[in-house]
Coordinates of C-alpha atoms and ligand atoms in Angstrom, one line a residue:
Chain D
M1 CA 0.0 0.0 0.0
L2 CA 2.7 2.5 1.1
E3 CA 6.1 2.3 -0.5
L4 CA 9.1 4.5 0.2
V5 CA 11.9 4.4 -2.4
D6 CA 15.2 5.9 -1.6
L7 CA 13.5 8.6 0.4
T8 CA 16.0 11.4 1.1
H9 CA 15.5 14.8 2.6
R10 CA 17.9 17.7 3.2
Y11 CA 16.9 20.9 5.0
G12 CA 19.2 23.2 3.1
T13 CA 22.5 21.6 3.6
Y14 CA 21.4 19.6 6.7
H15 CA 20.9 15.9 5.8
A16 CA 17.9 14.7 7.8
I17 CA 17.0 11.3 6.2
D18 CA 19.0 9.2 3.9
R19 CA 17.7 6.7 1.3
I20 CA 14.9 5.2 3.3
N21 CA 13.3 2.1 1.7
L22 CA 10.2 0.7 3.2
T23 CA 7.1 -1.1 2.1
V24 CA 4.0 -1.2 4.3
K25 CA 1.2 -3.6 3.4
Q26 CA -2.5 -2.8 3.7
G27 CA -3.7 -3.3 7.3
E28 CA -0.2 -3.5 8.7
V29 CA 1.0 -1.7 11.8
V30 CA 4.6 -0.6 11.4
C31 CA 6.4 1.0 14.3
V32 CA 9.4 3.3 13.6
V33 CA 12.0 3.7 16.4
G34 CA 15.1 5.7 16.3
P35 CA 17.1 8.2 18.4
S36 CA 15.9 11.8 18.8
G37 CA 16.6 14.0 15.8
C38 CA 17.2 11.1 13.4
G39 CA 14.5 12.3 11.1
K40 CA 11.4 10.4 12.2
S41 CA 9.1 13.4 12.0
T42 CA 10.7 14.3 8.7
L43 CA 9.8 10.9 7.4
L44 CA 6.3 11.2 8.5
R45 CA 5.9 14.7 7.0
S46 CA 7.2 13.5 3.7
I47 CA 4.6 10.7 3.6
A48 CA 1.9 13.2 4.6
G49 CA 2.9 15.4 1.7
L50 CA 3.7 18.3 4.1
I51 CA 7.2 18.6 2.8
K52 CA 8.5 17.7 -0.6
P53 CA 11.4 15.3 -0.1
T54 CA 14.6 16.3 -1.9
G55 CA 15.1 12.8 -3.2
G56 CA 13.4 9.5 -3.8
A57 CA 9.7 8.9 -3.9
V58 CA 6.7 8.0 -1.8
L59 CA 4.2 5.7 -3.5
L60 CA 0.7 5.0 -2.3
D61 CA -1.0 2.1 -4.0
G62 CA 1.7 2.3 -6.7
R63 CA 1.2 6.0 -7.5
P64 CA 3.6 8.7 -6.5
V65 CA 2.4 11.0 -3.8
E66 CA 2.5 14.6 -5.0
S67 CA 0.4 16.3 -2.4
T68 CA -1.3 15.3 0.7
P69 CA -3.0 11.9 0.1
D70 CA -6.7 11.5 0.6
N71 CA -8.1 9.5 3.5
L72 CA -5.1 10.2 5.7
A73 CA -5.1 11.1 9.3
V74 CA -2.1 12.3 11.3
V75 CA -1.5 12.6 15.1
F76 CA 1.1 15.3 15.2
Q77 CA 4.0 15.2 17.7
D78 CA 3.2 18.8 18.6
Y79 CA -0.3 17.9 19.5
S80 CA -1.1 21.1 21.4
R81 CA -0.8 23.2 18.3
S82 CA -2.8 20.8 16.1
L83 CA -6.0 21.4 18.0
Y84 CA -7.9 24.6 17.2
P85 CA -8.2 26.7 20.4
W86 CA -11.4 28.3 19.3
L87 CA -13.2 25.0 19.2
S88 CA -14.3 22.6 21.9
A89 CA -12.9 19.1 22.0
L90 CA -16.1 17.8 20.5
A91 CA -15.9 20.4 17.7
N92 CA -12.3 19.6 17.1
V93 CA -13.0 15.9 16.7
G94 CA -16.1 16.5 14.5
L95 CA -14.6 19.1 12.2
P96 CA -12.8 16.7 9.8
L97 CA -16.0 14.7 9.5
R98 CA -17.7 17.5 7.6
R99 CA -16.3 16.2 4.4
R100 CA -17.7 12.7 5.1
G101 CA -21.1 14.1 4.3
M102 CA -22.4 13.4 7.8
S103 CA -25.1 15.5 9.3
R104 CA -24.3 17.7 12.3
K105 CA -26.0 15.3 14.6
A106 CA -24.1 12.3 13.2
R107 CA -20.8 14.1 13.4
D108 CA -21.4 15.1 17.1
E109 CA -22.3 11.5 17.9
A110 CA -19.3 10.1 16.2
A111 CA -17.0 12.6 17.9
M112 CA -18.6 11.9 21.2
A113 CA -18.1 8.2 20.8
A114 CA -14.4 8.7 19.9
L115 CA -13.9 11.0 22.9
T116 CA -15.6 8.5 25.1
E117 CA -13.3 5.7 23.8
V118 CA -10.2 7.7 24.8
G119 CA -11.7 8.4 28.2
L120 CA -12.7 12.0 27.6
G121 CA -16.5 11.7 27.3
A122 CA -16.9 14.0 30.3
A123 CA -14.5 16.6 28.8
A124 CA -16.1 16.9 25.4
G125 CA -17.2 20.5 26.0
K126 CA -13.8 21.7 27.2
F127 CA -11.5 23.8 25.1
P128 CA -7.9 22.6 24.3
W129 CA -6.4 25.3 26.6
E130 CA -8.5 24.0 29.5
M131 CA -6.9 20.6 29.1
S132 CA -3.7 19.0 30.2
G133 CA -1.1 17.9 27.6
G134 CA -2.2 14.3 28.0
M135 CA -5.8 15.2 27.4
Q136 CA -5.0 17.2 24.4
Q137 CA -3.0 14.3 23.0
R138 CA -6.0 12.0 23.5
V139 CA -8.4 14.5 21.7
S140 CA -5.9 14.4 18.9
I141 CA -6.0 10.6 18.8
A142 CA -9.8 10.6 19.0
R143 CA -9.9 13.0 16.0
A144 CA -7.8 10.7 14.0
L145 CA -9.7 7.5 14.9
A146 CA -13.1 9.1 14.4
Y147 CA -12.1 10.1 10.9
R148 CA -11.6 6.4 9.9
P149 CA -8.7 7.0 7.6
S150 CA -7.2 4.2 5.4
L151 CA -3.7 5.4 6.5
L152 CA -3.0 6.6 9.9
L153 CA 0.3 8.3 10.8
M154 CA 1.1 8.8 14.5
D155 CA 4.1 10.8 15.7
E156 CA 4.9 9.7 19.3
P157 CA 1.2 9.7 20.1
F158 CA 1.3 8.5 23.7
G159 CA 4.2 10.6 24.9
S160 CA 2.3 12.7 27.5
V161 CA 0.0 10.2 29.1
D162 CA 0.5 8.0 32.2
A163 CA 1.5 4.3 31.8
Q164 CA -2.0 3.0 32.5
T165 CA -3.7 5.3 30.0
R166 CA -0.9 4.6 27.5
E167 CA -1.7 0.9 27.6
E168 CA -5.4 1.5 27.1
L169 CA -4.7 3.8 24.2
E170 CA -2.4 1.3 22.6
D171 CA -5.1 -1.4 22.8
L172 CA -7.7 1.1 21.6
V173 CA -5.7 2.0 18.5
L174 CA -5.0 -1.7 17.7
R175 CA -8.7 -2.6 18.1
V176 CA -10.1 0.3 16.0
C177 CA -7.5 -0.2 13.3
A178 CA -8.0 -4.0 13.1
H179 CA -11.8 -3.4 12.9
H180 CA -11.6 -0.9 10.1
G181 CA -8.6 -2.3 8.3
M182 CA -6.5 0.8 8.7
T183 CA -2.8 0.9 7.9
I184 CA -0.7 2.5 10.6
L185 CA 2.8 4.0 10.8
L186 CA 3.5 4.8 14.4
I187 CA 6.6 6.6 15.5
T188 CA 7.9 6.0 19.0
H189 CA 11.0 6.1 21.0
D190 CA 9.8 3.3 23.3
V191 CA 11.3 0.0 22.3
D192 CA 8.8 -2.0 24.4
E193 CA 5.8 -0.2 22.8
S194 CA 7.1 -0.7 19.3
V195 CA 7.2 -4.5 19.8
Y196 CA 3.9 -4.6 21.5
V197 CA 2.0 -2.5 19.0
G198 CA 3.8 -3.3 15.7
D199 CA 3.4 -6.1 13.2
R200 CA 6.9 -4.8 12.2
V201 CA 9.5 -2.6 13.8
V202 CA 11.7 -0.5 11.7
V203 CA 14.8 0.9 13.4
L204 CA 16.4 4.1 12.1
S205 CA 20.0 5.2 12.6
K206 CA 21.1 8.5 14.0
A207 CA 21.0 11.4 11.6
P208 CA 21.0 11.2 8.7
G209 CA 18.4 8.6 9.4
H210 CA 18.4 5.4 7.4
V211 CA 16.9 2.0 8.0
V212 CA 19.2 -0.2 10.0
G213 CA 16.8 -2.9 11.0
D214 CA 13.4 -4.2 9.9
L215 CA 12.0 -6.9 12.2
T216 CA 8.8 -8.8 11.8
V217 CA 7.0 -9.2 15.1
D218 CA 5.2 -12.5 14.9
L219 CA 3.5 -12.6 18.2
P220 CA 0.1 -14.3 18.6
G221 CA -2.8 -11.9 18.5
P222 CA -4.9 -10.5 19.9
R223 CA -2.2 -8.8 22.0
D224 CA -2.7 -8.6 25.8
Q225 CA -0.8 -6.1 27.9
I226 CA 0.3 -8.6 30.5
R227 CA 0.4 -11.9 28.7
T228 CA 2.0 -10.7 25.5
R229 CA 4.8 -9.0 27.4
E230 CA 5.5 -12.2 29.2
L231 CA 6.1 -14.2 26.1
D232 CA 9.7 -15.4 25.5
A233 CA 9.4 -14.2 21.9
F234 CA 8.4 -10.7 23.1
V235 CA 11.3 -10.5 25.5
K236 CA 13.7 -11.6 22.8
L237 CA 12.4 -9.2 20.2
R238 CA 12.5 -6.3 22.6
A239 CA 16.1 -7.1 23.4
D240 CA 16.9 -7.3 19.7
V241 CA 15.3 -3.9 18.9
G242 CA 16.9 -2.4 22.1
R243 CA 20.3 -3.6 21.0
M244 CA 19.9 -2.0 17.6
V245 CA 18.7 1.3 18.9
R246 CA 21.5 1.3 21.5
G247 CA 24.0 0.1 18.9
M248 CA 23.2 3.4 17.1
S249 CA 24.0 5.6 20.1
A250 CA 27.1 3.6 21.0
R251 CA 28.5 4.2 17.6
R252 CA 28.0 7.9 17.9
F253 CA 31.6 8.2 18.9
D254 CA 33.0 6.4 15.9
N255 CA 34.0 8.3 12.9
G256 CA 30.4 9.4 12.2
M257 CA 30.2 7.3 9.0
T258 CA 27.1 5.2 8.4
H259 CA 27.2 1.6 9.4
E260 CA 25.6 -1.4 8.0
V261 CA 23.9 -3.3 10.8
E262 CA 22.7 -6.8 10.5
T263 CA 19.0 -7.3 10.5
R264 CA 18.9 -9.7 13.4
Chain J
M1 CA -11.1 41.0 32.0
T2 CA -10.2 39.5 35.3
R3 CA -11.6 40.8 38.5
R4 CA -8.2 42.1 39.5
S5 CA -7.6 44.1 36.4
L6 CA -11.2 45.6 36.7
L7 CA -10.5 46.6 40.3
S8 CA -7.2 48.1 39.5
R9 CA -8.7 50.0 36.7
L10 CA -11.4 51.5 38.9
A11 CA -8.8 52.3 41.4
G12 CA -7.0 54.3 38.7
L13 CA -10.0 56.5 38.3
W14 CA -9.0 58.6 41.3
I15 CA -7.0 60.7 38.9
V16 CA -10.2 62.0 37.2
P17 CA -11.6 64.1 40.1
V18 CA -8.1 65.4 40.9
V19 CA -7.6 66.6 37.3
L20 CA -11.0 68.2 37.2
V21 CA -10.4 70.1 40.4
L22 CA -7.0 71.3 39.2
W23 CA -8.5 72.3 35.9
E24 CA -11.4 74.2 37.6
L25 CA -9.0 76.1 39.9
A26 CA -6.6 76.9 37.0
T27 CA -9.4 78.3 34.8
R28 CA -11.0 80.3 37.5
F29 CA -7.6 81.8 38.4
A30 CA -6.7 82.6 34.9
E31 CA -10.0 84.1 33.8
Q32 CA -9.3 83.5 30.1
P33 CA -12.3 83.4 27.8
Y34 CA -10.6 80.7 25.7
F35 CA -10.4 78.4 28.7
P36 CA -13.8 78.2 30.4
S37 CA -14.0 76.3 33.7
P38 CA -15.1 72.6 33.6
S39 CA -18.2 73.4 35.7
S40 CA -19.4 75.9 33.1
I41 CA -18.7 73.4 30.4
A42 CA -20.7 70.8 32.2
V43 CA -23.6 73.2 32.7
R44 CA -23.5 74.1 29.0
I45 CA -23.5 70.4 28.0
Q46 CA -26.5 69.9 30.1
E47 CA -28.3 72.9 28.6
L48 CA -27.4 72.1 25.0
W49 CA -28.1 68.4 24.9
F50 CA -29.4 66.9 28.1
S51 CA -32.3 69.1 29.2
G52 CA -34.9 67.4 27.1
P53 CA -38.0 65.4 28.1
L54 CA -37.6 62.2 30.2
S55 CA -39.3 60.2 27.5
R56 CA -36.3 60.8 25.2
V57 CA -33.7 60.1 28.0
L58 CA -33.3 63.9 28.4
L59 CA -32.0 64.4 24.9
T60 CA -32.9 67.7 23.4
D61 CA -33.9 68.3 19.8
D62 CA -30.4 69.9 19.3
A63 CA -28.8 66.7 20.6
I64 CA -30.8 64.5 18.3
D65 CA -30.1 66.8 15.3
A66 CA -26.4 66.7 16.1
F67 CA -25.8 63.1 17.2
A68 CA -28.0 61.2 14.8
P69 CA -26.4 62.2 11.6
S70 CA -22.9 62.1 13.1
L71 CA -23.3 58.6 14.6
G72 CA -24.9 57.5 11.3
R73 CA -21.9 58.6 9.3
L74 CA -19.5 57.2 11.8
F75 CA -21.0 53.7 11.9
A76 CA -21.8 53.6 8.2
G77 CA -18.3 54.6 7.3
W78 CA -16.7 52.2 9.8
I79 CA -18.8 49.2 8.8
L80 CA -18.3 49.8 5.1
A81 CA -14.5 50.2 5.6
S82 CA -14.5 47.1 7.8
L83 CA -16.2 44.9 5.3
A84 CA -14.1 46.1 2.5
G85 CA -10.9 45.9 4.6
I86 CA -11.6 42.4 5.8
L87 CA -12.5 41.2 2.2
L88 CA -9.4 42.7 0.7
G89 CA -7.2 41.8 3.6
V90 CA -8.2 38.1 3.4
A91 CA -7.5 38.1 -0.3
I92 CA -4.1 39.7 0.2
G93 CA -3.2 37.6 3.2
R94 CA -4.1 34.3 1.4
S95 CA -2.5 35.1 -1.9
A96 CA 1.2 35.9 -2.0
K97 CA 0.8 36.9 -5.7
L98 CA -1.9 39.4 -5.0
A99 CA 0.1 40.8 -2.1
D100 CA 3.1 41.3 -4.3
Y101 CA 0.9 43.1 -6.9
L102 CA -1.0 45.3 -4.5
D103 CA 1.6 46.1 -1.9
P104 CA 3.1 49.2 -3.6
M105 CA -0.4 50.6 -4.1
L106 CA -1.4 49.9 -0.5
Q107 CA 1.7 51.5 0.9
F108 CA 1.0 54.5 -1.3
G109 CA -2.6 54.8 -0.4
R110 CA -1.9 54.3 3.3
A111 CA 0.6 57.2 3.3
I112 CA -1.9 59.8 2.0
P113 CA -3.6 61.7 4.8
P114 CA -7.3 61.4 4.0
P115 CA -8.1 65.1 4.3
L116 CA -5.8 65.8 1.4
L117 CA -8.1 63.7 -0.8
V118 CA -11.2 65.8 0.1
P119 CA -11.1 67.9 -3.2
I120 CA -11.0 64.7 -5.2
F121 CA -13.9 63.2 -3.3
F122 CA -15.8 66.5 -3.8
A123 CA -15.2 66.3 -7.5
L124 CA -16.3 62.7 -7.6
F125 CA -19.3 62.8 -5.3
Q126 CA -20.2 66.5 -4.8
I127 CA -20.8 67.8 -1.3
G128 CA -22.9 65.5 0.8
T129 CA -23.1 62.2 2.5
A130 CA -21.2 60.3 -0.2
T131 CA -18.1 62.5 0.2
Q132 CA -18.2 62.3 4.0
L133 CA -18.5 58.5 3.9
A134 CA -15.6 58.4 1.3
I135 CA -13.4 60.4 3.6
I136 CA -14.2 58.1 6.6
V137 CA -13.9 54.9 4.6
F138 CA -10.6 55.9 3.0
G139 CA -9.2 57.0 6.3
V140 CA -10.1 54.0 8.4
I141 CA -9.8 51.1 6.0
W142 CA -6.0 50.7 6.5
P143 CA -5.8 49.3 10.0
V144 CA -8.5 46.7 9.2
L145 CA -7.0 45.8 5.8
L146 CA -3.4 45.5 7.0
N147 CA -4.2 43.7 10.2
T148 CA -6.5 41.2 8.4
A149 CA -3.9 40.5 5.8
D150 CA -1.2 40.0 8.5
G151 CA -3.5 37.8 10.5
C152 CA -4.4 35.6 7.5
R153 CA -0.8 35.4 6.4
T154 CA 0.6 34.4 9.8
V155 CA -1.8 31.6 10.7
D156 CA 0.1 28.9 12.7
R157 CA 1.6 26.5 10.2
Q158 CA 0.4 23.5 12.2
Y159 CA -3.2 24.7 12.0
L160 CA -3.0 24.7 8.2
E161 CA -1.2 21.4 8.0
T162 CA -3.9 19.8 10.2
A163 CA -6.5 21.2 7.8
R164 CA -4.6 19.9 4.9
V165 CA -4.0 16.4 6.3
F166 CA -7.7 16.0 7.0
G167 CA -8.6 17.3 3.6
F168 CA -10.7 20.3 4.6
T169 CA -12.4 22.0 1.7
R170 CA -11.2 25.5 0.7
T171 CA -14.2 27.1 2.3
D172 CA -13.7 25.2 5.5
V173 CA -10.1 26.2 5.6
L174 CA -11.1 29.9 5.2
W175 CA -14.1 30.0 7.6
R176 CA -13.1 27.5 10.2
V177 CA -9.3 27.9 10.3
V178 CA -7.9 31.0 8.7
L179 CA -10.6 33.5 9.8
P180 CA -10.9 32.3 13.4
A181 CA -7.1 32.3 13.7
A182 CA -6.9 35.8 12.4
T183 CA -9.7 37.3 14.5
P184 CA -7.5 38.6 17.3
K185 CA -5.6 40.7 14.7
I186 CA -8.7 41.6 12.8
F187 CA -10.3 42.9 16.0
A188 CA -7.2 44.9 16.9
G189 CA -7.6 46.6 13.4
L190 CA -11.3 47.2 13.9
R191 CA -10.7 48.9 17.2
L192 CA -8.1 51.2 15.8
S193 CA -10.4 52.0 12.9
L194 CA -13.3 52.8 15.2
S195 CA -11.3 55.5 17.0
L196 CA -10.0 56.8 13.7
A197 CA -13.6 56.9 12.4
L198 CA -14.6 59.3 15.1
I199 CA -11.9 61.7 14.2
L200 CA -12.6 61.5 10.5
M201 CA -16.3 61.9 11.1
V202 CA -15.6 65.3 12.6
V203 CA -13.1 66.1 9.9
S204 CA -15.7 65.2 7.2
E205 CA -18.3 67.4 8.9
L206 CA -16.0 70.4 9.2
I207 CA -15.5 70.4 5.5
G208 CA -18.8 69.6 3.8
S209 CA -21.7 69.4 6.0
T210 CA -24.7 71.3 7.5
S211 CA -25.4 69.0 10.3
G212 CA -23.7 66.9 12.9
I213 CA -21.2 67.3 15.8
G214 CA -18.4 68.6 13.6
Y215 CA -20.7 71.2 12.0
G216 CA -21.9 72.3 15.4
L217 CA -18.3 72.6 16.6
L218 CA -17.4 74.7 13.6
T219 CA -20.4 77.0 14.0
A220 CA -19.6 77.5 17.7
Q221 CA -16.0 78.4 16.8
Q222 CA -17.0 80.9 14.1
N223 CA -19.4 82.6 16.6
F224 CA -16.7 82.7 19.3
L225 CA -18.8 80.6 21.7
F226 CA -15.9 79.1 23.5
V227 CA -17.9 77.3 26.1
D228 CA -19.8 75.6 23.3
V229 CA -16.6 74.7 21.6
W230 CA -15.4 73.0 24.8
A231 CA -18.7 71.3 25.2
Y232 CA -18.3 69.7 21.8
I233 CA -14.7 68.7 22.6
V234 CA -15.7 67.0 25.8
L235 CA -18.6 65.3 24.0
L236 CA -16.2 63.9 21.5
G237 CA -13.9 62.6 24.2
V238 CA -16.7 60.9 26.0
L239 CA -18.1 59.4 22.8
G240 CA -14.6 58.0 21.9
F241 CA -14.4 56.5 25.4
L242 CA -17.8 54.9 25.1
L243 CA -17.2 53.5 21.7
N244 CA -13.9 52.0 22.8
A245 CA -15.5 50.5 25.9
S246 CA -18.4 48.9 24.0
F247 CA -16.1 47.5 21.4
L248 CA -13.9 45.9 24.1
L249 CA -17.0 44.4 25.7
L250 CA -18.0 42.8 22.3
E251 CA -14.4 41.7 21.7
G252 CA -14.2 40.1 25.1
R253 CA -17.1 37.9 24.3
I254 CA -16.1 36.9 20.8
L255 CA -12.5 36.4 21.6
A256 CA -13.0 34.7 25.0
W257 CA -11.0 31.7 23.7
H258 CA -8.1 33.9 22.7
H259 CA -7.9 35.8 26.0
R260 CA -8.3 32.8 28.2
A261 CA -6.0 30.6 26.2
R262 CA -3.3 33.3 26.5
R263 CA -3.7 33.6 30.2
T264 CA -3.3 29.9 31.0
I265 CA -0.2 29.4 28.8
Ligands
LIG1 N1 12.2 22.8 9.1 C1 13.4 22.4 9.4 N2 14.5 23.1 9.0 C2 15.7 22.7 9.2 N3 16.1 21.6 9.9 C3 15.1 20.9 10.4 C4 13.7 21.2 10.2 N4 12.9 20.3 10.7 C5 13.8 19.4 11.3 N5 15.1 19.8 11.1 C6 16.2 19.0 11.5 O1 16.2 17.7 11.0 C7 16.5 16.8 11.9 C8 15.5 15.7 12.1 O2 14.3 16.3 12.6 P1 13.0 15.5 13.0 O3 12.0 16.4 13.6 O4 12.6 14.7 11.8 O5 13.6 14.5 14.1 P2 12.9 13.4 15.0 O6 13.5 12.1 14.7 O7 11.4 13.5 14.8 O8 13.2 13.8 16.4 P3 12.4 13.7 17.8 O9 12.5 12.2 18.2 O10 13.1 14.5 18.8 O11 11.0 14.1 17.5 C9 16.8 17.5 13.2 O12 18.2 17.6 13.4 C10 16.2 18.9 13.0 O13 17.1 19.8 13.6
LIG2 MG1 9.8 14.1 15.9

């Protein structure tokens, strides 16, 4: 469904990502992990058509992406600025549904249902500036889920919530996406989360980011917060990914050249 | 407005009686016909405009004859200028191309003091309401236009990217993202324009008019009625104050999200 071919981007002379190749199948959940500043958000913004990559191509269903693809939803890393302060949480979630041809009532209902699912049913009438960071982040997730996109891009979507809520949100996203056949690209810096949520985990190197590992997570589904994390396979995969990510930061003090790292 | 700022504002009002007393003393002491005492001005204001029947909230015929056409011109001019300014401002703020084309003209137009254009307006519209409105509109359109353009140009990038990602239609982007995001700046422009409109209303009546506050002021001046002149000046000051206060009240309601969001961050 989504294919990145030698995707490269430079901000002026600064080389942010370097020849990223990646194929994501329909309905797949792919997690991207990598050190801070390695170009994860840049990668996401290129896919969303918000920046024009300086090299390579993004293909959706075989066709190159020239502008923002249709049927896409994004949970931005900078969640607080992606909600409109002049609208309530409910109106923020409902606004994108206007183009779905839904009536006002249907939109409000769908928005309310999504807010309830992220645990904010009681806060639907609140404005973004009346909410904590974690609440804003959940509104932003609710907006993306209510929209029912075919491709969902999430940039560290659970960064500001407590561990308990985080687990609930992980399960919610997996459930909704499985139910509606969405394809997800989720960026995180949490190794544990990437293995738990992903069907695949892609590890990026430090800047300029390129793919240094691409692991298939074949854990039995449906996932369960306690049992899945106990599995030997889970523990092993987590160690593998952890080693790769750590390998990247350990090599920072080498000569700074790119390294080929084995996939497993 | 928070309660604290309201209280501190009221507390600041002690300066008013102090100034009035000093003014009274100074004018009585100097005995200059050009500078009548505030008490005599107050009496004259009451005589001229506020000694009418209760049914008309004390307004005299003179008051109605003077205020109605003036306020009519003021609001008509301000509203026309606001509509035109917002329309043009949005167009310029949303289209870099249009901005490039129009910018030199705008800078040129903005630099011209509106009274200088009076002869041209006379030639175009003859003496009368149209000319007076033209003077006001031309004078007050700039703050609205430039602020609107600026507000529409500087919408937070993330707001627009969100709209783009979720595939908002162009009308939705304009009405539900760009305009709300620009309202704080648009309102700042509107407020500035309103106070300018008061000044230009007087100017327009000094030049080509047979009614209104400006005309009354001019007549009083030509007949050496200094107390009357001062009565008009005080009236204009109070009017300006009231206009600004009502505007702030309206703005406080419409931009509640803006003011409150600012305070918590
Ligand atoms: N608009 C820009 N102009 C110039 N440089 C930029 C711009 N955006 C990002 N960069 C640089 O590109 C690099 C990658 O940025 P990016 O935001 O993609 O990193 P990231 O992997 O998402 O980091 P984090 O995990 O901290 O969010 C950074 O070094 C950043 O300084
Ligand atoms: Mg980032």
